Short mmCIF file of C-alpha atoms in Angstrom, two decimals:
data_model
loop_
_atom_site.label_atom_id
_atom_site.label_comp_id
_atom_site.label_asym_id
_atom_site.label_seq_id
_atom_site.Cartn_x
_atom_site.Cartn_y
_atom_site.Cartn_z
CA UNK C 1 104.60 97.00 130.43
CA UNK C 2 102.09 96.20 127.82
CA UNK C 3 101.70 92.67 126.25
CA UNK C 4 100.41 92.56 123.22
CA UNK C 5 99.34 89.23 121.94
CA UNK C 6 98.27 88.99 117.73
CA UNK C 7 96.45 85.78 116.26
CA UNK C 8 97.27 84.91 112.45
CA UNK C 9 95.95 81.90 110.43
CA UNK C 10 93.64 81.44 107.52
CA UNK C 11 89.73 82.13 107.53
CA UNK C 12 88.02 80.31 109.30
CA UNK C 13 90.27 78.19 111.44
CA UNK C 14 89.18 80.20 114.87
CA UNK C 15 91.41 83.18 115.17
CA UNK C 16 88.18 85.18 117.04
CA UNK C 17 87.44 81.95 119.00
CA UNK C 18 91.33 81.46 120.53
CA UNK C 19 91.73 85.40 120.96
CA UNK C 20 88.10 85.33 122.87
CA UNK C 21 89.72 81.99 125.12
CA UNK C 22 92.72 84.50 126.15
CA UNK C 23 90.74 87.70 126.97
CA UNK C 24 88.10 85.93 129.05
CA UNK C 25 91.37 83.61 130.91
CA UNK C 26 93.25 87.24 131.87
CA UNK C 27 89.92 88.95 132.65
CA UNK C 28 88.84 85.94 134.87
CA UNK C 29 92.38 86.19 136.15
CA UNK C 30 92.03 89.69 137.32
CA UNK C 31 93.96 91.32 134.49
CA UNK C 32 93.33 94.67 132.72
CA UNK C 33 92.68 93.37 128.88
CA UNK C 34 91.87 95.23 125.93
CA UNK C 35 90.51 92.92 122.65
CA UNK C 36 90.41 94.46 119.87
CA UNK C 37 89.46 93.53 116.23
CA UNK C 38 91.11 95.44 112.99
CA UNK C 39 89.40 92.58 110.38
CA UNK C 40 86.88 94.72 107.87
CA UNK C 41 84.70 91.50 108.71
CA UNK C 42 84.43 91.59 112.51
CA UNK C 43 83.18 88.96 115.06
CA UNK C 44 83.71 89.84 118.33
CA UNK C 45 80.32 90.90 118.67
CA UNK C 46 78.49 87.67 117.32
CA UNK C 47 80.76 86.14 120.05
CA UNK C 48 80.15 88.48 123.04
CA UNK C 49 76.78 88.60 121.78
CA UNK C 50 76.56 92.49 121.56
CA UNK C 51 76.29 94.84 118.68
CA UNK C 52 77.75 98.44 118.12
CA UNK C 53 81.31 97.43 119.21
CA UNK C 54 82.64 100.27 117.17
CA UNK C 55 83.43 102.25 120.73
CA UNK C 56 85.40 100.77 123.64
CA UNK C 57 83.01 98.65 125.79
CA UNK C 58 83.36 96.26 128.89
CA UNK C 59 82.10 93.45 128.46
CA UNK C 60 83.35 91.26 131.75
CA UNK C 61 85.42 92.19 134.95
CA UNK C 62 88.46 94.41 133.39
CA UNK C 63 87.92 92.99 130.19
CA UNK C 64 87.54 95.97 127.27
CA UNK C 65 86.59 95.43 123.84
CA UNK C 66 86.38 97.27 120.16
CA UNK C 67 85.95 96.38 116.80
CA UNK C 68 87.55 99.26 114.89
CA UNK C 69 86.01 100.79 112.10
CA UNK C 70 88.56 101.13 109.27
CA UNK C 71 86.39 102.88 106.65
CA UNK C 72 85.46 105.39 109.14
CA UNK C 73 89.11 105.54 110.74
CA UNK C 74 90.25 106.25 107.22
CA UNK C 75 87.09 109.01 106.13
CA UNK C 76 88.37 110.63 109.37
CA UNK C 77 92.04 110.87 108.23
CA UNK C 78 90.69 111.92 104.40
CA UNK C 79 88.62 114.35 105.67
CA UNK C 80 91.28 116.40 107.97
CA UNK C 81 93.68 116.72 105.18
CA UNK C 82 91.19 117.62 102.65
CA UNK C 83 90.39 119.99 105.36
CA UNK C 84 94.05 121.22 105.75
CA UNK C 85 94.07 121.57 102.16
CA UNK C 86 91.22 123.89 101.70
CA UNK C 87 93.01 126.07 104.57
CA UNK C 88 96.15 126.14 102.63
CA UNK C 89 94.80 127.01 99.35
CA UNK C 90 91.75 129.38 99.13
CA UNK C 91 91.20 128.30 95.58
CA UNK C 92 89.79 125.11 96.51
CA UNK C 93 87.25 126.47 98.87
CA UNK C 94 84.78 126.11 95.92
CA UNK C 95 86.14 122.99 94.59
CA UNK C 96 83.86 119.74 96.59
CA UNK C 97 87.05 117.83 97.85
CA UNK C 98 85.69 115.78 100.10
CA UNK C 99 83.93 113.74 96.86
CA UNK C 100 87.55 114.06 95.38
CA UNK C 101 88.94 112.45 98.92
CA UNK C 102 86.04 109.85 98.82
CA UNK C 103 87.09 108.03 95.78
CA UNK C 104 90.32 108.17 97.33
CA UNK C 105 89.58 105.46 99.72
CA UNK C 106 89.44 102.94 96.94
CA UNK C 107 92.83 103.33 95.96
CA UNK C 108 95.20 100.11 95.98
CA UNK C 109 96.95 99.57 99.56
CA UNK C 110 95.53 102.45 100.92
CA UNK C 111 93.09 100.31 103.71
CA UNK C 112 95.81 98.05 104.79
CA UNK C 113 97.80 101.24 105.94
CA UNK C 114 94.84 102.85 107.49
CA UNK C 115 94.77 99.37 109.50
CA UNK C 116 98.60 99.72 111.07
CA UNK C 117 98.38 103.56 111.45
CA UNK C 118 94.62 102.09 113.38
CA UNK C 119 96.44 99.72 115.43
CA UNK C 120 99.16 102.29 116.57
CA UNK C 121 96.46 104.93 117.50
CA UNK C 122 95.10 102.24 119.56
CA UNK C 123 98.32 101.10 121.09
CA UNK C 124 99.66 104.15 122.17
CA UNK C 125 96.10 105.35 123.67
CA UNK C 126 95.04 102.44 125.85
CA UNK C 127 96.72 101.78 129.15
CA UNK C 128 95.78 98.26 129.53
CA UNK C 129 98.63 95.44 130.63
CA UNK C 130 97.51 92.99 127.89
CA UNK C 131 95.96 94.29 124.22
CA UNK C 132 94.66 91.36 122.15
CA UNK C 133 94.74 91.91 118.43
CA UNK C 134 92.16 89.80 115.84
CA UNK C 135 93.58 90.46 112.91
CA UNK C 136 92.00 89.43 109.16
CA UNK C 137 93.00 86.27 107.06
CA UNK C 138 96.16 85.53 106.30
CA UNK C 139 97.18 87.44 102.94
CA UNK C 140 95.63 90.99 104.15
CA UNK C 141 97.73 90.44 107.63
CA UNK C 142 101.13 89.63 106.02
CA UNK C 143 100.89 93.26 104.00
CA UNK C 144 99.91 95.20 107.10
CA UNK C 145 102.92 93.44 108.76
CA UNK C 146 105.01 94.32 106.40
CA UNK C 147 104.29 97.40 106.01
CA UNK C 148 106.78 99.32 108.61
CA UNK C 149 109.61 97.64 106.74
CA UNK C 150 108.61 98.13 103.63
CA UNK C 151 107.89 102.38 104.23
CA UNK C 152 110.87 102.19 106.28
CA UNK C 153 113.12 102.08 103.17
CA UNK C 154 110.74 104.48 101.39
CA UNK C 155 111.11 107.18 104.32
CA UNK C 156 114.12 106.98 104.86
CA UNK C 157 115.04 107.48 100.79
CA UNK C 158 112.58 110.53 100.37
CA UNK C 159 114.00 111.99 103.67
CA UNK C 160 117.07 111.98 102.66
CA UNK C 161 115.84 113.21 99.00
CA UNK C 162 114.00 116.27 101.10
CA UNK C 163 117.24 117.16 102.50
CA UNK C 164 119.04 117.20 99.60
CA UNK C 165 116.35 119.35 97.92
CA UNK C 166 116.36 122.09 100.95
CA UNK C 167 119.94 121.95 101.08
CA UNK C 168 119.97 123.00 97.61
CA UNK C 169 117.60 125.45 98.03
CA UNK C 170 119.11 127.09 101.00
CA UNK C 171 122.39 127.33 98.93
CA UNK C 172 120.36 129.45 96.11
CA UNK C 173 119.27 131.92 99.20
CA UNK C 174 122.70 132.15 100.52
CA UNK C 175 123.92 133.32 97.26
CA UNK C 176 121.19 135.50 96.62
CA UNK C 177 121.60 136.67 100.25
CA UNK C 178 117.73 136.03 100.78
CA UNK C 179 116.23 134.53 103.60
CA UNK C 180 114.81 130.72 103.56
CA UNK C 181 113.20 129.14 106.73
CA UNK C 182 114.83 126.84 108.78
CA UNK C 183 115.58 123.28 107.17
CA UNK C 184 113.83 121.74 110.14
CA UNK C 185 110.88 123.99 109.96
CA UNK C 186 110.57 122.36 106.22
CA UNK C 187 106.78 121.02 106.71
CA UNK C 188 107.03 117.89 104.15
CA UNK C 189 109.88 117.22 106.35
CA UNK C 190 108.09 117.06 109.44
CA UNK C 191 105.68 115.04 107.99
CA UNK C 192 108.12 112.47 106.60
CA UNK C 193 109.68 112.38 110.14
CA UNK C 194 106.38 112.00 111.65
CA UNK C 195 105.59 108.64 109.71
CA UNK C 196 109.05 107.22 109.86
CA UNK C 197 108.91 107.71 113.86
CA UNK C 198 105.51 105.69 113.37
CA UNK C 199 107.01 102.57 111.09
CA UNK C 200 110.03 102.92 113.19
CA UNK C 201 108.04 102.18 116.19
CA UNK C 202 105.62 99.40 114.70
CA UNK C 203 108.31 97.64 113.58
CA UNK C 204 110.00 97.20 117.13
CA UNK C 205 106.45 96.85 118.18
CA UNK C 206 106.19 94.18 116.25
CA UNK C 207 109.96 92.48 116.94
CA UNK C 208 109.79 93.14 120.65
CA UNK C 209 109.83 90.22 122.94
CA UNK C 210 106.72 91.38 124.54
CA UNK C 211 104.60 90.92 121.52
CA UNK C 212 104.14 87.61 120.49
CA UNK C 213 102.41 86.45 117.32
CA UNK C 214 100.38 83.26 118.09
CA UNK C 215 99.44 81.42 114.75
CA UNK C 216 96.17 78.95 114.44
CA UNK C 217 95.35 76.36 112.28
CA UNK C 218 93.11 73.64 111.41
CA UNK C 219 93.83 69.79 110.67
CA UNK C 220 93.28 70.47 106.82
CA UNK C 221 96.17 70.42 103.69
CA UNK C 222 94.97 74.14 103.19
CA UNK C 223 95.23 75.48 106.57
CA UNK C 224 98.30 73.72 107.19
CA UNK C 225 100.16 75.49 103.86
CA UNK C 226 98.56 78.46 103.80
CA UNK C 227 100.31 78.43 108.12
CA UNK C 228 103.33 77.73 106.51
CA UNK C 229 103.23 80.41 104.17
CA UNK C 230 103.01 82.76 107.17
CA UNK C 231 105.76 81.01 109.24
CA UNK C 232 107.83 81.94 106.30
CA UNK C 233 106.79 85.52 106.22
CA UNK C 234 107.27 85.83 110.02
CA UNK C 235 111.08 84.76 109.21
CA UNK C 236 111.89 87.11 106.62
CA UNK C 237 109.89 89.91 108.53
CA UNK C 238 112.19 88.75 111.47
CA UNK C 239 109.03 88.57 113.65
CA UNK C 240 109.05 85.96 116.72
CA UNK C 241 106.43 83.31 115.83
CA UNK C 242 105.73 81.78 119.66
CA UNK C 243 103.09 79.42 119.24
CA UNK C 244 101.33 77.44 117.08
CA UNK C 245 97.72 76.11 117.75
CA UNK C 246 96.17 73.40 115.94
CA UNK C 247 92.14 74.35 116.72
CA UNK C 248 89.23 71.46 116.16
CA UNK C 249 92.05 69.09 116.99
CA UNK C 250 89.49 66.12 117.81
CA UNK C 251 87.41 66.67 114.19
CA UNK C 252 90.73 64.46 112.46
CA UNK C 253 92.77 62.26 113.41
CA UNK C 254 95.90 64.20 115.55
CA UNK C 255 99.00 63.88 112.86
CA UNK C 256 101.57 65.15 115.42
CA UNK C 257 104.62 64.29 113.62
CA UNK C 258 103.24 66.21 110.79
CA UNK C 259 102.49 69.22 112.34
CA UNK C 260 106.10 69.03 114.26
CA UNK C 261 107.88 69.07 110.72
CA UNK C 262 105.75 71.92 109.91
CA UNK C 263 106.70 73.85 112.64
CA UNK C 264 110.10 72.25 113.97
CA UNK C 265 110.85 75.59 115.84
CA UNK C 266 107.82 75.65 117.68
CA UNK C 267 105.97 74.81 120.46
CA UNK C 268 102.41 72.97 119.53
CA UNK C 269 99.40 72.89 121.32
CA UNK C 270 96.10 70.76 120.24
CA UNK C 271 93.24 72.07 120.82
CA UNK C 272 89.33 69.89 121.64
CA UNK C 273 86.64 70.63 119.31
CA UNK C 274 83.77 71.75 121.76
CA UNK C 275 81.26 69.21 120.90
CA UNK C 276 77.38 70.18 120.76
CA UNK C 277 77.71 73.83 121.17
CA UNK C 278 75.81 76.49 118.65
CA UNK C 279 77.53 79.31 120.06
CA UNK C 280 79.97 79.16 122.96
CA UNK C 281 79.85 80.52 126.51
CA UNK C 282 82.34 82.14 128.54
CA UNK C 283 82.88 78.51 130.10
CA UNK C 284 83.64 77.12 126.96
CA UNK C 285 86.75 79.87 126.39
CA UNK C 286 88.13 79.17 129.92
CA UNK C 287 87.84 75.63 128.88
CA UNK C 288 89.75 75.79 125.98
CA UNK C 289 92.16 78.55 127.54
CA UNK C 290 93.38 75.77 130.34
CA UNK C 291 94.93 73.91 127.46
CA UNK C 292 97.36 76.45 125.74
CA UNK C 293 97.09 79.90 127.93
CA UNK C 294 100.17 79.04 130.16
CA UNK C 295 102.09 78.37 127.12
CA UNK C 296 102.44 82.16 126.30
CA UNK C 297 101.81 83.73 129.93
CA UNK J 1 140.68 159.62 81.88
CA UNK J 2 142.54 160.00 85.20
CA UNK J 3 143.72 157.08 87.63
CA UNK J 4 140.41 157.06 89.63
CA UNK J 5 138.22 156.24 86.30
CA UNK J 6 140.13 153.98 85.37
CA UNK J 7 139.70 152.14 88.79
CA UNK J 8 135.94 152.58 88.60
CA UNK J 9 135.88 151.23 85.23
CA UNK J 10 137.79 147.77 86.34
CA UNK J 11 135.38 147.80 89.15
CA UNK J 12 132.33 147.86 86.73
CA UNK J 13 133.82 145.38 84.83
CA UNK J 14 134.85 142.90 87.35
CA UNK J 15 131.70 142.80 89.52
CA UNK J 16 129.79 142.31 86.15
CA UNK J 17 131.98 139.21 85.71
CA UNK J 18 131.29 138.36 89.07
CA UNK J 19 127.65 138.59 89.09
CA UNK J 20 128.14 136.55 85.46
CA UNK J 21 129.43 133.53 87.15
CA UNK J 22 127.37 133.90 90.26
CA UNK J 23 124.26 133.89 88.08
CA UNK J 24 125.54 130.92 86.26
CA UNK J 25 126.27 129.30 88.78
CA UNK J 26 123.07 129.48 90.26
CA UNK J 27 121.24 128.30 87.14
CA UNK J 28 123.07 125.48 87.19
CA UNK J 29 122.01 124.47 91.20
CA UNK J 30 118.52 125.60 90.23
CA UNK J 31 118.06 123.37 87.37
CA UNK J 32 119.30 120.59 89.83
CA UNK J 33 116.99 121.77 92.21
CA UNK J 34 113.52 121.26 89.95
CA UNK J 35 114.89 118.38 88.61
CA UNK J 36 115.14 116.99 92.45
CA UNK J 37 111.92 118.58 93.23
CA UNK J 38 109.91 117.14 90.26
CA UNK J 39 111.40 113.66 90.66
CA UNK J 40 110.45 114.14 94.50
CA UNK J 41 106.82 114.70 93.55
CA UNK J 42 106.89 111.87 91.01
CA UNK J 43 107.59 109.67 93.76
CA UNK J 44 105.28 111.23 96.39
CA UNK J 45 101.96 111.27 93.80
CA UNK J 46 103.15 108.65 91.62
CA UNK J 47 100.45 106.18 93.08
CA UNK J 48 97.90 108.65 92.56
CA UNK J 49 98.11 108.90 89.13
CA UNK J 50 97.58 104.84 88.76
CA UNK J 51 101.32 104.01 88.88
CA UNK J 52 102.08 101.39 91.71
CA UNK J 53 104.52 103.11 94.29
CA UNK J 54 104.43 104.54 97.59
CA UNK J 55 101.48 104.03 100.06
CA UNK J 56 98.69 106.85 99.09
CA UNK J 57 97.45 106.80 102.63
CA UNK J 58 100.78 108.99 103.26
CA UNK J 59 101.06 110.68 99.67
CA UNK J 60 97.66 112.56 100.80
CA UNK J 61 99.10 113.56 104.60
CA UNK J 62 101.78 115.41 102.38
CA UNK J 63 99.44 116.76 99.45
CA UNK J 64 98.23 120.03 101.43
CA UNK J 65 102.37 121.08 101.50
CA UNK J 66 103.99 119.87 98.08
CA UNK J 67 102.30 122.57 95.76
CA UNK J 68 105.43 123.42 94.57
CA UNK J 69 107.02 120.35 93.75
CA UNK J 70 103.37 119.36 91.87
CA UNK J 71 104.00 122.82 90.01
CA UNK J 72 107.60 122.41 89.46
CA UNK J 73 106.05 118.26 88.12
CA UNK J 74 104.63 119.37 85.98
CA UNK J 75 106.11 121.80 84.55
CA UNK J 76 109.28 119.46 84.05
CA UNK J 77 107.24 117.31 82.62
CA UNK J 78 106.44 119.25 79.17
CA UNK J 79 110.36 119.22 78.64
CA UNK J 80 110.37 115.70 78.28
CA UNK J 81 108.39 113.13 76.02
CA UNK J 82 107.79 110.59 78.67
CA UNK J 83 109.64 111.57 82.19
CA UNK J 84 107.68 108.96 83.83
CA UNK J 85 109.39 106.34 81.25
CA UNK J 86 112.82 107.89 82.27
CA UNK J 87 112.59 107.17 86.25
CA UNK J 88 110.86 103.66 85.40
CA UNK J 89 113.78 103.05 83.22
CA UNK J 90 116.51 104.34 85.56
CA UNK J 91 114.77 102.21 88.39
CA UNK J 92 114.82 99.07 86.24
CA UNK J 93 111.04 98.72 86.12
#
């Protein structure tokens, strides 16, 4: 069974850095891990040291990693239907829809989607026991996880609209004794069904107890409401938040007591600043894995 | 006129009747029909044409197959001074 294992928090505060501490602990552990990055601003390869990370590469033992690229995920998906529509309609063969599709891509909301439809490609491909998600900052994160619930309501609405509307027209035929295709042969209807099956399956992705949504933070008034903000979210979204990590603990002074009103459902770990270090080594993530790790495995 | 005529004649005049209210009837589902079908497409491309509403990433999956309902849009649309203004106002918007 797959664990899947997503990192939330606020830029900066070390999501890359604590996702990077897990993969290298389960790889050095013998585990089959695939880390993956869906943030438009990716780091995995300043931290692994390698560029071109856009196709699946392993890096260490069993340990797999990609940084996804959204804007070409989503050219991909723009160019097959523009594609699809040039096959449907002979008209537009002249017509350059591919510039029409391009400008497209800008439109409001569109990349967050292209990011969860991303993740489940991903998902349902790779085989791996343990997929590690780096997600982007906080605001982007809580619309792409909200998301399947949000199109879930949609879907189901304009399915049931659809049906109405071939019901309808099927009762014209009848009448007219003419013959209509099958109302499950309907196309739009196929494709409704085909992304309600796919928000249908992110969100219990997303609630199952196999997933677990591991939230960092820094010793800062910022960090520490802009964490709360997403502890919220998590609540209404009904999503299981199962640990919180307090990274650069050492930089402050630990406030404990107000991190444990923060977070009263939750367990806490603190986490050492790694003193003297430009950029860390595979040492330094074991390191820092030993402290929380065997909270969430 | 004999008997037979006159039976012919009812006939005629019956399954005119018949094909009256059948007709009508029909006009009345079709009109329901675009109506449905151009409030459907409203919905679908309604982000495309700069109002906020569903995601466009899956408006465009279902572009190459709603031709119709774009037509049948459209077309509603001269009937009516502002039909986007209607479903804003009917969704409390």
């Amino acid at each position: 069974m797959k664990r899947i294992f997503i990192f939330l928090g606020k830029g900066g505060v070390g999501k890359t850095t604590i996702s990077a501490s897990l993969a290298f602990w389960l790889a050095e552990e013998g585990k089959d891990v695939f880390w993956f990055s869906v943030d438009p601003a990716h780091n995995i390869g300043d931290i692994v040291k390698k560029e071109k990370l856009s196709q699946k590469t392993k890096i260490y033992k069993n340990l797999w990693v990609q940084e996804i690229d959204i804007e070409n995920f989503l050219k991909k998906y723009l160019e097959k239907n523009a594609k699809k529509m040039k096959q449907l309609y002979k008209q537009l063969q002249v017509t350059q829809m591919e510039k029409i599709f391009d400008i497209m891509k800008l439109s409001p909301g569109i990349e967050e989607t292209a990011i969860l439809y991303a993740i489940h490609e991903v998902i349902e491909k790779q085989e791996h026991d343990y997929i590690i998600i780096d997600t982007p900052p906080t605001g982007f994160t809580l619309r792409i996880l909200a998301l399947p619930q949000v199109n879930l309501k949609w879907l189901t609405a304009l399915k049931e609209w659809r049906l109405k509307i071939l019901d309808k027209r099927k009762i014209i035929a009848d009448i007219r004794k003419e013959k209509t295709p099958e109302i499950k042969e309907d196309k739009i209807l196929k494709e409704l069904e085909m992304h309600l099956k796919l928000m249908q399956d992110m969100n219990e992705l997303f609630k199952d107890k196999n997933t677990k949504f591991i939230l960092i933070l820094n010793q800062d008034k910022l960090s520490l409401k802009e964490s709360e903000r997403i502890k919220s979210k998590l609540k209404l979204l009904k999503f299981n938040l199962e640990l919180v990590l307090i990274n650069k603990a050492e930089i402050a002074e630990v406030e404990e007591k107000l991190f444990k009103e923060s977070f009263p459902e939750s367990k806490i770990v603190f986490l050492p600043f790694i003193k003297n270090r430009f950029q860390l080594e595979k040492e330094d993530f074991l390191e820092l894995a030993r402290y929380w790790v065997k909270e969430v495995i | 006129m004999n008997f037979n005529e006159v039976i012919k004649i009812f006939k005629q005049t019956f399954s005119g009747i018949k094909e009256g209210v059948k007709e009508k009837s029909i006009d009345h589902i079709e009109t329901e029909l675009k109506d449905l079908e151009g409030a459907f497409g409203m919905i679908l491309f309604a982000s495309l044409m700069g109002f906020p509403s569903f995601s466009p990433f899956i408006s465009i999956s279902l572009l190459p197959y709603s031709e119709k309902e774009i037509i049948t849009m459209l077309s509603r649309s001269k009937f009516f001074d502002d039909f986007a203004a209607f479903w804003f106002d009917l969704a409390d918007i």
